[in-house]
Short mmCIF file of C-alpha atoms and ligand atoms in Angstrom, two decimals:
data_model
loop_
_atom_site.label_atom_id
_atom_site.label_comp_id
_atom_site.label_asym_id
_atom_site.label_seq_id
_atom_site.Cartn_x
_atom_site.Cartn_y
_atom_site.Cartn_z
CA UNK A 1 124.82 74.26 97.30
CA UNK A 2 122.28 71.20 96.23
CA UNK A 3 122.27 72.10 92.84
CA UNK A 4 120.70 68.63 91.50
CA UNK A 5 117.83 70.00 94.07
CA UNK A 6 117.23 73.47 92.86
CA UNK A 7 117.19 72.80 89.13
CA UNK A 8 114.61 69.97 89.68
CA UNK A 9 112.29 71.57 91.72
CA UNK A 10 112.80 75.43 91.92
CA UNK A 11 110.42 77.09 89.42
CA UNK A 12 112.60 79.42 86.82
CA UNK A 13 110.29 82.15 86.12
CA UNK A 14 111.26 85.10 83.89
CA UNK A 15 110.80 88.85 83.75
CA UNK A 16 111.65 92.04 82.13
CA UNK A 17 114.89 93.49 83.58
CA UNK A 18 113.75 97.01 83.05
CA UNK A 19 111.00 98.30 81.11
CA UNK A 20 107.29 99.05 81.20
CA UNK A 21 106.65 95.73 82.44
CA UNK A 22 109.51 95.49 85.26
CA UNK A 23 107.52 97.69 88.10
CA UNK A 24 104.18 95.90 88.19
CA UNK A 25 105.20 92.64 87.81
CA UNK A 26 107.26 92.90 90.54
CA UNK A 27 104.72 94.65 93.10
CA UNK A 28 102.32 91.57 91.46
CA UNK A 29 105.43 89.20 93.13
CA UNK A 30 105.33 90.74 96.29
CA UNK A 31 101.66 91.24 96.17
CA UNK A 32 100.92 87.33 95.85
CA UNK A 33 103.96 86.92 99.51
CA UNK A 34 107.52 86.29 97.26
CA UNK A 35 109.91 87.70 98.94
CA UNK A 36 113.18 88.67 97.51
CA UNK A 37 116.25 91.94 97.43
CA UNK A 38 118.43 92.93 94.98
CA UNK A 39 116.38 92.48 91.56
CA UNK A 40 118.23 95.75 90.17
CA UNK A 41 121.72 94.59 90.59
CA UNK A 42 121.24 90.79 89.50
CA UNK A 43 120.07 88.33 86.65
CA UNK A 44 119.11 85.59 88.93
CA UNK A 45 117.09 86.16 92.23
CA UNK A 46 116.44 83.89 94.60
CA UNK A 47 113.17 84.23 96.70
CA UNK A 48 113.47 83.34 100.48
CA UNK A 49 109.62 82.01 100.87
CA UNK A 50 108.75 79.92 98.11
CA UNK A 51 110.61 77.89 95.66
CA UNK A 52 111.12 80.37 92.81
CA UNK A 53 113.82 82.24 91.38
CA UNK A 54 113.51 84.57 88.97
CA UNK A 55 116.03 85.52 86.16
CA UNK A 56 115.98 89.40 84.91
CA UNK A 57 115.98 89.35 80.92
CA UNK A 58 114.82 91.45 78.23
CA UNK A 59 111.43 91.09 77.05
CA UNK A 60 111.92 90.33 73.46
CA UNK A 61 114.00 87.02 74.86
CA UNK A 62 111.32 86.01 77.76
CA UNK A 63 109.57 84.07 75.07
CA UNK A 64 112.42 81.72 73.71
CA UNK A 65 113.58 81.43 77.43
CA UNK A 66 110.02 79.60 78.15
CA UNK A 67 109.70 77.69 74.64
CA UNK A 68 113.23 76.31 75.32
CA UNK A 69 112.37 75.37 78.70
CA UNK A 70 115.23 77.63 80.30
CA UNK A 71 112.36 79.08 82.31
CA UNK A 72 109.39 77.40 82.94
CA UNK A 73 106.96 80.61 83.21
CA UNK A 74 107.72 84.15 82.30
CA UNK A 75 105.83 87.18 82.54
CA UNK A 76 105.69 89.18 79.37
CA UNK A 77 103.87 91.49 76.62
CA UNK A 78 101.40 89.61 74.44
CA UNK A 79 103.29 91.80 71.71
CA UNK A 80 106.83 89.59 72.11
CA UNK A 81 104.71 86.44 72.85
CA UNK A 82 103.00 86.61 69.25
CA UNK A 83 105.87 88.68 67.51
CA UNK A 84 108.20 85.30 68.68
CA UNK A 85 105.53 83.11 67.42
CA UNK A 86 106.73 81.01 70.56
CA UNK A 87 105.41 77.59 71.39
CA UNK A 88 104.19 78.95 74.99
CA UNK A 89 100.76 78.29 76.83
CA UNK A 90 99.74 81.59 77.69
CA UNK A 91 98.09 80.78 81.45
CA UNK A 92 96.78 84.26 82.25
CA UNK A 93 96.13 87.73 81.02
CA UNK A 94 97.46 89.90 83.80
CA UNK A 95 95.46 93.62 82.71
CA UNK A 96 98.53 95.44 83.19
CA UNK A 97 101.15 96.30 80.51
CA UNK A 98 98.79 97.57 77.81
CA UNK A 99 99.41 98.69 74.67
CA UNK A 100 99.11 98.30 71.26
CA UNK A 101 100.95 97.65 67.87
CA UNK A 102 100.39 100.00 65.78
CA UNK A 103 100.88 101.65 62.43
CA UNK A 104 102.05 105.13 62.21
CA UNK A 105 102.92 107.38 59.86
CA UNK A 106 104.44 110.99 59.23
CA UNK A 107 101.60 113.77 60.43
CA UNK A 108 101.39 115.75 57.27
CA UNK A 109 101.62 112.65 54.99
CA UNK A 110 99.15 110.99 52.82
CA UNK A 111 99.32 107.81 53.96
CA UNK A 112 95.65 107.01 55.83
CA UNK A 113 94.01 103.78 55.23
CA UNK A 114 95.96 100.02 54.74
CA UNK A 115 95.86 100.49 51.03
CA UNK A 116 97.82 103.16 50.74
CA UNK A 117 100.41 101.51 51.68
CA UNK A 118 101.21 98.80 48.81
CA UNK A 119 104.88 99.13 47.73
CA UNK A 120 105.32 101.12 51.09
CA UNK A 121 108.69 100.72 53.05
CA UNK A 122 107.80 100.26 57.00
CA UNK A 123 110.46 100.14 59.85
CA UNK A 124 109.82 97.87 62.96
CA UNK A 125 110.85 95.37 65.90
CA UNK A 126 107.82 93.74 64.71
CA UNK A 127 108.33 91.94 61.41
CA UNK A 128 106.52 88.80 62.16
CA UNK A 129 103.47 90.70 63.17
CA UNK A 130 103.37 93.69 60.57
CA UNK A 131 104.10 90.99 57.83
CA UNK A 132 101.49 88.87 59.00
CA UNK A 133 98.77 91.87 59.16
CA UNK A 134 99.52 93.26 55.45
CA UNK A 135 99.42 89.89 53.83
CA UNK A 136 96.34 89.58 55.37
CA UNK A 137 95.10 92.48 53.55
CA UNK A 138 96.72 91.95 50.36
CA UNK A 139 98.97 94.31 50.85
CA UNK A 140 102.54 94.56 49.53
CA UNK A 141 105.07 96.06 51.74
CA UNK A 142 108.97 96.40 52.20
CA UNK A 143 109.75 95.68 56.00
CA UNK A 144 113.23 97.08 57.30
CA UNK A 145 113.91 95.74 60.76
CA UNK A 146 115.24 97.66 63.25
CA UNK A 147 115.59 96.89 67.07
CA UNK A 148 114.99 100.27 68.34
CA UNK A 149 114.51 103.89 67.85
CA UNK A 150 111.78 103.05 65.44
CA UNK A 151 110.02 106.28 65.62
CA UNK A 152 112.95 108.44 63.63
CA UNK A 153 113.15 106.67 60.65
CA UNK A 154 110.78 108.16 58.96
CA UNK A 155 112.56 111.62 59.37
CA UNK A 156 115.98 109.51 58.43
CA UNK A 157 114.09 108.95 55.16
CA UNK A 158 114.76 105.06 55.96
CA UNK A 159 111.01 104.09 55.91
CA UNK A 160 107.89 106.11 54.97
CA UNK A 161 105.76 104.78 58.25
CA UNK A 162 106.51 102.74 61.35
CA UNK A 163 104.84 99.71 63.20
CA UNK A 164 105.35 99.96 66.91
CA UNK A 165 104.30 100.00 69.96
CA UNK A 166 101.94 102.64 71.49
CA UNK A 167 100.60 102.87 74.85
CA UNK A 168 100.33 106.80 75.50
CA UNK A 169 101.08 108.04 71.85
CA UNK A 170 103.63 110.15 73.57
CA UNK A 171 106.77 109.09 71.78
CA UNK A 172 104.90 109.31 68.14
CA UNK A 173 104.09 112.54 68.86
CA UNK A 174 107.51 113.79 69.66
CA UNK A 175 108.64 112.22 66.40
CA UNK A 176 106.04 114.26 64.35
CA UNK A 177 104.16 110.85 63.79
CA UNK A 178 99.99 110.21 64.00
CA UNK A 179 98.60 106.22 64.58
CA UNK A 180 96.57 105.46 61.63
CA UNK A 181 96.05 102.11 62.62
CA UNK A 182 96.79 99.25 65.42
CA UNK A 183 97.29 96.12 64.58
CA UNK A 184 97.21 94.22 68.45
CA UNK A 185 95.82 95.22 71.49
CA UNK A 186 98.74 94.16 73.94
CA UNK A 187 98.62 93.24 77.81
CA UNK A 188 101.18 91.27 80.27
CA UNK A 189 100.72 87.76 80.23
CA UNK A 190 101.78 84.63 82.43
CA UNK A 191 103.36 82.32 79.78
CA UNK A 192 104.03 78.64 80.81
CA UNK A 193 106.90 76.10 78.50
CA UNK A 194 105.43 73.42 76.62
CA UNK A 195 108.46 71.24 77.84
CA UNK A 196 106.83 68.66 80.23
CA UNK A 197 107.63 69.76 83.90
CA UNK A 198 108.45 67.10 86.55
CA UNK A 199 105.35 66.51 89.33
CA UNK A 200 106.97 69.13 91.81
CA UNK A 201 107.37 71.60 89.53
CA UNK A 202 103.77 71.55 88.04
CA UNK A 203 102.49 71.40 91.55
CA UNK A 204 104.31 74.93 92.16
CA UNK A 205 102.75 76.17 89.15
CA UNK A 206 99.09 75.48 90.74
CA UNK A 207 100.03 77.07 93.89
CA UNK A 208 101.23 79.79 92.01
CA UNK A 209 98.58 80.22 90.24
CA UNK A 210 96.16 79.77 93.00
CA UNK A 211 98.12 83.20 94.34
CA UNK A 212 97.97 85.07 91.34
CA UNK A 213 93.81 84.51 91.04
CA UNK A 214 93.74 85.68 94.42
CA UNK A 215 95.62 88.77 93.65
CA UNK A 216 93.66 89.56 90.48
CA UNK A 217 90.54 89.13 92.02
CA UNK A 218 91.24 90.89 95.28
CA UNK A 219 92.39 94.16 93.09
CA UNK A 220 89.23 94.20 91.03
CA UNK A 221 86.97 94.12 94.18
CA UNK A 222 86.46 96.24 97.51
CA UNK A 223 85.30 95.68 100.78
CA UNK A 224 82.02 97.48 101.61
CA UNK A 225 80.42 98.56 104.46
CA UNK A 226 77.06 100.44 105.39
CA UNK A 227 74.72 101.14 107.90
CA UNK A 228 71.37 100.82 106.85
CA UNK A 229 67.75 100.23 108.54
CA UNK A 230 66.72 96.97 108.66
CA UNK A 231 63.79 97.71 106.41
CA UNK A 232 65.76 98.13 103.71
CA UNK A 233 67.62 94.77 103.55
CA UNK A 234 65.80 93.60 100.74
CA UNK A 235 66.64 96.63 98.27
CA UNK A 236 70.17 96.47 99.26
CA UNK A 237 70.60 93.08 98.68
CA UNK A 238 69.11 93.58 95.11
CA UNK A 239 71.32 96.93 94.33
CA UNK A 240 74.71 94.85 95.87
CA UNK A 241 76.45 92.86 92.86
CA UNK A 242 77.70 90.46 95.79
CA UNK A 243 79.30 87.15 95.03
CA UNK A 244 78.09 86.02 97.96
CA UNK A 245 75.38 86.72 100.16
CA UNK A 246 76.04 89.46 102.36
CA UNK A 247 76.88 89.69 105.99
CA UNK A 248 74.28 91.69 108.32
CA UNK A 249 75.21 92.44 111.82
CA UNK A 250 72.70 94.25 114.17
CA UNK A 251 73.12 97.61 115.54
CA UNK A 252 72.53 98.83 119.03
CA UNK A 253 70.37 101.60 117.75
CA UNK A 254 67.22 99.02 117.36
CA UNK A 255 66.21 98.45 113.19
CA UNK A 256 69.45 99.43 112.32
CA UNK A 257 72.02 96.99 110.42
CA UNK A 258 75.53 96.63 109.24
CA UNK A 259 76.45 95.20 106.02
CA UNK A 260 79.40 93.80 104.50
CA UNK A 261 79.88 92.29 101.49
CA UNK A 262 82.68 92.78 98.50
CA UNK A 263 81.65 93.97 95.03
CA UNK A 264 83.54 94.79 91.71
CA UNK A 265 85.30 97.66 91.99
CA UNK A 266 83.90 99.38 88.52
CA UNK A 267 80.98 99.03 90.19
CA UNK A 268 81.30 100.86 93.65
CA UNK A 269 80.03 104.07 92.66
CA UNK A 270 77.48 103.72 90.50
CA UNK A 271 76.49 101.16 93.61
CA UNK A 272 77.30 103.70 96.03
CA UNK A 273 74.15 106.52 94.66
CA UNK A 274 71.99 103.82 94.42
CA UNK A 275 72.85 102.81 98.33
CA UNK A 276 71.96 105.98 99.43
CA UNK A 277 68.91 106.60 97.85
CA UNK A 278 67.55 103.17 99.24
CA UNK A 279 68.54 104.86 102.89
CA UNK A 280 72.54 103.07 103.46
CA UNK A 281 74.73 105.51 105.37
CA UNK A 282 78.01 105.49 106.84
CA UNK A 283 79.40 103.72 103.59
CA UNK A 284 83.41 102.25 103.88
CA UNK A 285 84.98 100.89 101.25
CA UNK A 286 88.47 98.89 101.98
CA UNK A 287 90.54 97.28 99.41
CA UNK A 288 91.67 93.65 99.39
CA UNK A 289 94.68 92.38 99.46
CA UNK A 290 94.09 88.77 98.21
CA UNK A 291 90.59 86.38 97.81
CA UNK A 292 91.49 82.67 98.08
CA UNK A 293 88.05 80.73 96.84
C1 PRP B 301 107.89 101.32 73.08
C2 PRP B 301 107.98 101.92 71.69
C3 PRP B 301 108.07 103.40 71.95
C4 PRP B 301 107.37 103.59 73.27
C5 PRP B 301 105.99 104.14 73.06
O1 PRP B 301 109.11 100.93 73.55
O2 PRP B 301 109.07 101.44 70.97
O3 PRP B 301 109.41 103.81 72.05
O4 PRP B 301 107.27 102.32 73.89
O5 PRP B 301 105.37 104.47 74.29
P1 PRP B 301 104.46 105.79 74.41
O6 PRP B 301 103.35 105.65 73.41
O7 PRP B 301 103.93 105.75 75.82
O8 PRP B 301 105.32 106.97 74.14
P2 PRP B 301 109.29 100.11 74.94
O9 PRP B 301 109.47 101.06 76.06
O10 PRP B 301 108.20 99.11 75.10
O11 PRP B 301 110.67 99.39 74.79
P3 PRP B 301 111.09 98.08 73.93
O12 PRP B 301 110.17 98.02 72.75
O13 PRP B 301 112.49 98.36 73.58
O14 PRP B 301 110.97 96.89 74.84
ZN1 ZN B 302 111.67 95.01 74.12
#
């Protein structure tokens, strides 16, 4: 094995081993053509198609990995990227992964607003953050920090309220908890080291990113097609959101057309009415599976 080789020019990237992050980020991999087996069983993967390998690692460590340069991108929560305070570029925000920090407190309680909660005890994997948010407010609290099972300590009688993460309140409500208050809206992010990266390297992070545009873009847009009399070309062009202009193809039946053209997906059905009022029929919509500009 070239080792010399692969540590100068194979780009590191890190992800979470297992957690709410784990499953999309590696469809996202596959999505943008990395191919690689066996991510369950082992720390390190190596793809077979482009010059990546990936190394499995728990989120709350994915930061200090890509400060330190061990990896040079990683794809984690915005959460452990600001919690870590790590000197990171974030590149992208990937729209997947949300959720939020938040403050929560026993149901029947009377703690509501922030300033209830001066002299307060709060439990939390999130002492950087939760700190950060009370002093902003003026607000003395006493911050135990614990790395998990946040949620019963309230019932332990080790904290009167929690900070921690929320994405469908599921998990506070088991725990007879109610969110008074978040404190960061969360998503998955592409992170990038500081450390300087040699030419090859930097030019792999381009193509990469290049892919991962592609990938974003293609999932928030859909193919469309119509029928429509020729007539109407004009209105549909003004009702279609189209990046570009769209493509009309004649029909045998005379002063009919076909149209193609891709539009926003949050937009296809309130498009779609409109369309048929202004006389399309026959309407297809197709997803994409990548848009290279
Ligand atoms: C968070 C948090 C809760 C749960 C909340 O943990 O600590 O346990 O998610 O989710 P819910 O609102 O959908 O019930 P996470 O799974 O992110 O694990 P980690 O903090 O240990 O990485
Ligand atoms: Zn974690």
């Amino acid at each position: 094995m070239n080792r010399t080789k692969d540590s100068s020019t194979s780009l590191r990237i890190a992800i979470q081993k297992s957690g709410r992050l784990t499953d999309k980020t590696i469809d996202l991999l596959h999505g943008i053509g990395i191919e690689f087996d066996n991510y369950k069983r082992n720390l390190m993967v190596k793809t077979r198609n482009f010059d990546v390998e990936l190394l499995l690692l728990r989120d709350d460590d994915i930061p200090e990995y890509v400060q330190d340069g061990i990896c040079d991108l990683g794809f984690v929560g915005a959460n452990e990227v600001f919690e870590k305070d790590a000197d990171v570029t974030v590149l992208r925000g990937l729209n997947y992964g949300r959720c939020r920090l938040s403050i929560a407190a026993p149901e029947n309680g009377s703690l509501q607003n922030v300033s209830d909660f001066e002299g307060k005890t709060i439990a939390t994997s999130y002492p950087f953050l939760t700190n950060k948010y009370f002093k902003e407010h003026g607000v003395n609290v006493n911050l135990v920090e614990i790395s998990g099972a946040v949620e019963i300590t309230p019932q332990l009688k080790v904290a009167d309220a929690i900070s921690d993460l929320v994405s469908t309140g599921g998990t506070l409500i088991a725990n007879g908890l109610k969110e008074l208050f978040s404190i960061l809206d969360s998503e998955t992010k592409l992170i990038k080291t500081n450390k300087e990266l040699s030419p090859g390297k930097q030019k792999l992070v381009e193509k990469f990113l290049v892919r991962i545009d592609g990938y974003q873009q293609a999932k928030k847009s859909r193919y469309i097609m119509m029928n429509a009399p020729a007539s109407k070309i004009d209105r549909i062009k003004e009702i279609i959101p189209s990046m570009k202009s769209p493509t009309i193809v004649p029909l045998a039946e005379s002063d009919m057309v076909a149209i193609h053209t891709v539009i926003p997906y949050d937009k296809f059905w309130l498009v779609m009415e409109e369309l048929k009022s202004a006389g399309a029929s026959d309407i297809v919509m197709l997803p994409i599976e990548s848009m290279i500009f």
